[in-house]
Short mmCIF file of C-alpha atoms in Angstrom, two decimals:
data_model
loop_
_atom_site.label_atom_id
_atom_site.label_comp_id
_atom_site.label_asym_id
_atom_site.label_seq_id
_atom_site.Cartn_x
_atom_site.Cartn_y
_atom_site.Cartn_z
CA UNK A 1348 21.88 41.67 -36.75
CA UNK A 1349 23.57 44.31 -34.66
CA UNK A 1350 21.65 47.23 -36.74
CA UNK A 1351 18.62 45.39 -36.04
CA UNK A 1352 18.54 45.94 -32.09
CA UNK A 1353 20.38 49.07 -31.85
CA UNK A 1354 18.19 51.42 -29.07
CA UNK A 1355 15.54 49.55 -28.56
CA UNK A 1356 13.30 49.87 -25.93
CA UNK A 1357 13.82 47.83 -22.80
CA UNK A 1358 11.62 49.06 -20.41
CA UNK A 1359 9.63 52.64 -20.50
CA UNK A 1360 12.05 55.34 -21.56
CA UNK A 1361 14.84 52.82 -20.96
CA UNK A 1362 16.73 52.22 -24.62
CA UNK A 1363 19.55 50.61 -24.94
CA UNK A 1364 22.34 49.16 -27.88
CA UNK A 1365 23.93 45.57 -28.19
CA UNK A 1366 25.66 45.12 -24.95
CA UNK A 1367 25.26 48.48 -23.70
CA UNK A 1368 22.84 48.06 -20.61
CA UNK A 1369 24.59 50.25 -17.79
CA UNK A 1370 23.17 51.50 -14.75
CA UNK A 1371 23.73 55.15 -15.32
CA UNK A 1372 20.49 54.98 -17.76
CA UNK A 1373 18.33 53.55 -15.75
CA UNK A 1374 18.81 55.08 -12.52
CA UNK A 1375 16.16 57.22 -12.65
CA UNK A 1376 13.26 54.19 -12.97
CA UNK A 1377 15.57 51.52 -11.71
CA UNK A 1378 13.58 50.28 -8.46
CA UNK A 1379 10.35 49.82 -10.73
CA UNK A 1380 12.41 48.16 -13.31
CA UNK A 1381 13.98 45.65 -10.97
CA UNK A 1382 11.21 44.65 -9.03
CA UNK A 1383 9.34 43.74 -12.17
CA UNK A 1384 12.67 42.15 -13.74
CA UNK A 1385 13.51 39.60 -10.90
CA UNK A 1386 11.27 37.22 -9.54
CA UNK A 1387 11.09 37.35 -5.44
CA UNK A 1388 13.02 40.84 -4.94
CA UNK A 1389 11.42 41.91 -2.43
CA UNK A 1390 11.32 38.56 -0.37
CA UNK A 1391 15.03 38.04 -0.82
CA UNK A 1392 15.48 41.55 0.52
CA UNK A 1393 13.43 40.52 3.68
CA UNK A 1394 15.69 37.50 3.80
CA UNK A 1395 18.93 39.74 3.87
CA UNK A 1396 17.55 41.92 6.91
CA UNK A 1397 16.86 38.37 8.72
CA UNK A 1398 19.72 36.67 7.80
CA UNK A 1399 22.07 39.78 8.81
CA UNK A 1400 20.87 39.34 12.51
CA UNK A 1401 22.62 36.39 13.20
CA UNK A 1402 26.07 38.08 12.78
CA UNK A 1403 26.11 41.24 14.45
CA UNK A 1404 29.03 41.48 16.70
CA UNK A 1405 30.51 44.43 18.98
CA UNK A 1406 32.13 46.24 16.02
CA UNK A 1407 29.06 46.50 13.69
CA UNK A 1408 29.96 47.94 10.67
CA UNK A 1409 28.28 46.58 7.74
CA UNK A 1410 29.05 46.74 3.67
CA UNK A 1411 26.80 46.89 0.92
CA UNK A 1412 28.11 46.24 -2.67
CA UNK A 1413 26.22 47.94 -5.41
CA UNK A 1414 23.81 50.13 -3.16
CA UNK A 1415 21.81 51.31 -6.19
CA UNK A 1416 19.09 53.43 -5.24
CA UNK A 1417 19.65 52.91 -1.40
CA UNK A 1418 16.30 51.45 -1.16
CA UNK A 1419 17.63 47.85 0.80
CA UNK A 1420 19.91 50.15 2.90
CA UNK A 1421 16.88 52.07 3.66
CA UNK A 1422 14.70 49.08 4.21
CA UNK A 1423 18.27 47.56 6.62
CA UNK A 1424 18.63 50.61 8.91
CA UNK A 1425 14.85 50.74 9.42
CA UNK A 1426 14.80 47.36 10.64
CA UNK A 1427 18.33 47.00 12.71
CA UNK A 1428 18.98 51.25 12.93
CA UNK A 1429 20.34 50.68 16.85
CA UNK A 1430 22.22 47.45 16.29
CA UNK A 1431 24.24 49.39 13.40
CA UNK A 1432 27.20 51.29 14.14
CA UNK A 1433 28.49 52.27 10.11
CA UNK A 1434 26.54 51.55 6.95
CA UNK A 1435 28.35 51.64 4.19
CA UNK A 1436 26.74 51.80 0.58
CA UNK A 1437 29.46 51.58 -2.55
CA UNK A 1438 28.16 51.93 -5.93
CA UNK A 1439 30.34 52.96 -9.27
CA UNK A 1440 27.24 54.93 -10.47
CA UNK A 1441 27.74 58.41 -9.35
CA UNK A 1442 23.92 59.03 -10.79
CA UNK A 1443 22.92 55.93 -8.19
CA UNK A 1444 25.08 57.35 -5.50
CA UNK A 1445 23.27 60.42 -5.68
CA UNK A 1446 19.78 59.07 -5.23
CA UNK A 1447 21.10 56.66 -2.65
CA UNK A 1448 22.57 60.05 -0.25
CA UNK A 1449 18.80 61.26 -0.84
CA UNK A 1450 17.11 58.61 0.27
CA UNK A 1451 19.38 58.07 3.27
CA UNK A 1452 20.01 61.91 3.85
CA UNK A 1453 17.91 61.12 7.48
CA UNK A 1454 20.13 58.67 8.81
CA UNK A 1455 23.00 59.27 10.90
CA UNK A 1456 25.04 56.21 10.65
CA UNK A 1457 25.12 55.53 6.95
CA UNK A 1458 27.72 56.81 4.23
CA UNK A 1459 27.45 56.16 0.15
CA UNK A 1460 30.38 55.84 -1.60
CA UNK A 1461 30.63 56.35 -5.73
CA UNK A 1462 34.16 53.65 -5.62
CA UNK A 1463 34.97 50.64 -7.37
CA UNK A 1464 34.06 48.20 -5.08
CA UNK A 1465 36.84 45.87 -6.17
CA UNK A 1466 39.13 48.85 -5.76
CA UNK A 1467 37.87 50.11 -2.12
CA UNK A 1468 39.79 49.68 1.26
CA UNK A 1469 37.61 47.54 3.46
CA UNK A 1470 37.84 48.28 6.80
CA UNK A 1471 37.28 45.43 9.51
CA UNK A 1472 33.54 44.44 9.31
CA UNK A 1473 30.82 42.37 10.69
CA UNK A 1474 29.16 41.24 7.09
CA UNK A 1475 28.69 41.98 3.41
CA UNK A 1476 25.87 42.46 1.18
CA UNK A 1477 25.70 42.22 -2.18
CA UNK A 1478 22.57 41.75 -3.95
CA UNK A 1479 22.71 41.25 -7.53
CA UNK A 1480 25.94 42.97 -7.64
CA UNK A 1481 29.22 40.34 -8.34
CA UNK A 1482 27.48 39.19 -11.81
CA UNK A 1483 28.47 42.63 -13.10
CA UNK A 1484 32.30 42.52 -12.32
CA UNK A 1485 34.63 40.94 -14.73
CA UNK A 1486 35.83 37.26 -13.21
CA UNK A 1487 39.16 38.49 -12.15
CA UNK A 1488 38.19 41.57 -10.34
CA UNK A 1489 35.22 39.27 -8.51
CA UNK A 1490 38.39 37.18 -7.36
CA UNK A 1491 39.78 39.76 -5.84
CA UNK A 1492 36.77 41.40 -4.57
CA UNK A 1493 35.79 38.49 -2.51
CA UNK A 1494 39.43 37.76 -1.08
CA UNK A 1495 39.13 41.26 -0.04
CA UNK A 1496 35.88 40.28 1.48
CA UNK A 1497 36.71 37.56 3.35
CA UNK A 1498 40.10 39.27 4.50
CA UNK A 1499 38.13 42.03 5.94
CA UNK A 1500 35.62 40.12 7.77
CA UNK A 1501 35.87 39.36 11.25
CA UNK A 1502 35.77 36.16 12.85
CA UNK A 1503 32.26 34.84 12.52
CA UNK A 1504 31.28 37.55 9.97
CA UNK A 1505 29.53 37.20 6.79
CA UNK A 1506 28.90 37.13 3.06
CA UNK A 1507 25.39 37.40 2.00
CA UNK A 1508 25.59 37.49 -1.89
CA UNK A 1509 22.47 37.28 -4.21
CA UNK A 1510 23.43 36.25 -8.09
CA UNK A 1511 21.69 35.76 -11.03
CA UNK A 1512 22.96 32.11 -12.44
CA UNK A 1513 23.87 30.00 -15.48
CA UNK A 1514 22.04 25.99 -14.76
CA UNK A 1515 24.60 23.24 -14.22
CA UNK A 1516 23.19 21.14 -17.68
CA UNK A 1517 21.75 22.80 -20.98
CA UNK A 1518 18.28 20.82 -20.73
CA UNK A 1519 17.80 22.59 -16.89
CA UNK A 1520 19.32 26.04 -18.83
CA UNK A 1521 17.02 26.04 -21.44
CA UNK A 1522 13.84 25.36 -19.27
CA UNK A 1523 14.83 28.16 -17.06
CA UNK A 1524 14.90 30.37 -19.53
CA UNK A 1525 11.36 29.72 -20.63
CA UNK A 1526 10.60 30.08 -17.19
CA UNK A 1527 11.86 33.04 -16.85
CA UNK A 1528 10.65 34.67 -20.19
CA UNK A 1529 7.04 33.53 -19.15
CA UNK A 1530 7.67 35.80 -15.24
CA UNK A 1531 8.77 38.72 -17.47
CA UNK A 1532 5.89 38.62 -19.85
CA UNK A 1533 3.53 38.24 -16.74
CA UNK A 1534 5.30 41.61 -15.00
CA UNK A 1535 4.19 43.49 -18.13
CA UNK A 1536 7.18 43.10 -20.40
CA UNK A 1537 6.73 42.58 -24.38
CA UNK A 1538 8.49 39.64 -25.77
CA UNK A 1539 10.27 42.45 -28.10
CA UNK A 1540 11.73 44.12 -24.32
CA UNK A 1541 12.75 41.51 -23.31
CA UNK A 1542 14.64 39.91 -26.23
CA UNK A 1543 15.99 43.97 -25.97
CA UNK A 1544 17.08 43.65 -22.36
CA UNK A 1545 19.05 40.08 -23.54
CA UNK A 1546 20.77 41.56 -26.27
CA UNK A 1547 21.63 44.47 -24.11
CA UNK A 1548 23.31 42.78 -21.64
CA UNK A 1549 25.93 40.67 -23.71
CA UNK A 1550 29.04 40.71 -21.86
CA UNK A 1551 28.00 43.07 -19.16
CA UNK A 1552 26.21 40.32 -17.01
CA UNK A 1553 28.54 37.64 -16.01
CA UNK A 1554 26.66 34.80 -14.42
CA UNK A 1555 28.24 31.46 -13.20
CA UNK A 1556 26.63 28.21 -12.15
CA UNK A 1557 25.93 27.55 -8.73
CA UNK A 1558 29.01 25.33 -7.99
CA UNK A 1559 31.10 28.02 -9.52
CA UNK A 1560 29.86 30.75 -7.03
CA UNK A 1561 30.31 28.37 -4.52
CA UNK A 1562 33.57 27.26 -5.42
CA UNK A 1563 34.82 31.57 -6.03
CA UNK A 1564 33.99 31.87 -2.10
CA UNK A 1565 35.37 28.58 -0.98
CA UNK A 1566 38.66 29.79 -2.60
CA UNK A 1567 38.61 32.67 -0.51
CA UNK A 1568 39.00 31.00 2.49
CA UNK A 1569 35.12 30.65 3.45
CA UNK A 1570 34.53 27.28 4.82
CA UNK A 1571 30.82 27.26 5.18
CA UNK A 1572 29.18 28.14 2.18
CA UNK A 1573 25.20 27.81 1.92
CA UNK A 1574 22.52 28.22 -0.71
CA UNK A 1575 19.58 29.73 1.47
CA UNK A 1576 17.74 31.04 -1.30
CA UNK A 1577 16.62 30.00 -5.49
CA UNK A 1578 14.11 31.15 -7.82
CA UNK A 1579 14.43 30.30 -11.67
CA UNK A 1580 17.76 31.47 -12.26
CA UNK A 1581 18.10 33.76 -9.40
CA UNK A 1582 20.32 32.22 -5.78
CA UNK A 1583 21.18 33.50 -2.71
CA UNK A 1584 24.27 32.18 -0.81
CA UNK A 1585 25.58 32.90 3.24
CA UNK A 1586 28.94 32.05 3.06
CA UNK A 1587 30.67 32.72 6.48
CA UNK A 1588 33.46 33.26 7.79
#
């Protein structure tokens, strides 16, 4: 089976092994790869620019987790430029990182950072983004991650965290999954890609159920935890502090 679906195409030029989908690959096409790849990107991104208004305090300095490309810090310090004091961008792709500083090269109050993010030293903040990021970091470290989160928000701060997700029951799991196989092969994707980009991602991606990711940041010491956003297998959560 494995000699079967070694590098095969995923997407354009994108080839990849049995569980060996990494970012470093696919940094060069990733922003026309994702938006085809996840249903509503670009709506949840709006939703992360509203949302993020509602907890800007005096000390305004903001986190993103997994910048990528830069193109929703771009899109963030567009829209709320003057309200930010410190944009910070943290991605463990050094080949993302350096199309992220590009992008951003005109703006003055943003710095990317090639770090672990479950290894950085958060400084005081007034809320966290990570969109589509935690799914990729091993259970433990996501622990971890999100303590560190919550212990360097302040008061009133936030967590906005978009995930992809397992379903709660196998019969809502398994419908989902046709679902979502049906959005892919209506963005273009063969049904060979896509069984390509599945087999790829064996135990890089590391969803949870929507209880689970609810539960992860109720541990932390988040007491209001809210699912503002689903599509298919895709949530977004505000979980403040």
């Amino acid at each position: 089976m494995k000699e079967e679906i070694q590098k095969k195409k995923v997407n354009g030029n994108l080839q990849f092994s049995l569980g060996q989908w990494n970012f470093k690959d696919a940094a060069e096409g990733f922003d026309h790869h994702i938006l085809k790849s996840i249903p509503a990107y670009t709506f949840g991104q709006n939703m992360v620019l509203q949302l993020a208004t509602f907890f800007f305090q005096e000390n305004n300095c903001v986190y993103e987790l997994g910048c990528s490309t830069g193109i929703l810090a771009e899109k963030f310090l567009k829209f709320q430029s003057n309200k930010i004091d410190r944009y910070i961008g943290i991605d463990n792709v050094s080949e993302m990182v350096a199309l992220a500083k590009k992008r951003l090269s005109s703006f003055a109050n943003v710095e990317v950072v090639c770090s672990e993010a479950s290894e950085y030293d958060y400084e005081p903040c007034c809320l966290f983004i990570s969109y589509y990021t935690l799914q990729f970091i091993e259970i433990e470290k996501r622990k971890k991650l999100i303590q560190n989160m919550y212990n360097s928000l302040l008061d009133g701060g936030a967590a906005i965290i978009f995930e992809k997700v397992l379903s709660e029951d196998s019969y809502c799991q398994d419908m989902t999954n046709q679902l979502y196989f049906s959005f892919k092969l209506d963005n273009g994707f063969s049904e060979e890609e896509i069984l390509n980009k599945m087999f790829s991602l064996q135990g890089v991606l590391r969803p949870l159920t929507t209880s689970e990711n609810i539960q992860l940041l109720k541990n932390a010491g988040f007491k209001n935890v809210y699912l503002v956003f689903r599509s298919l297998c895709f949530d977004g959560y505000l979980a403040v502090k």
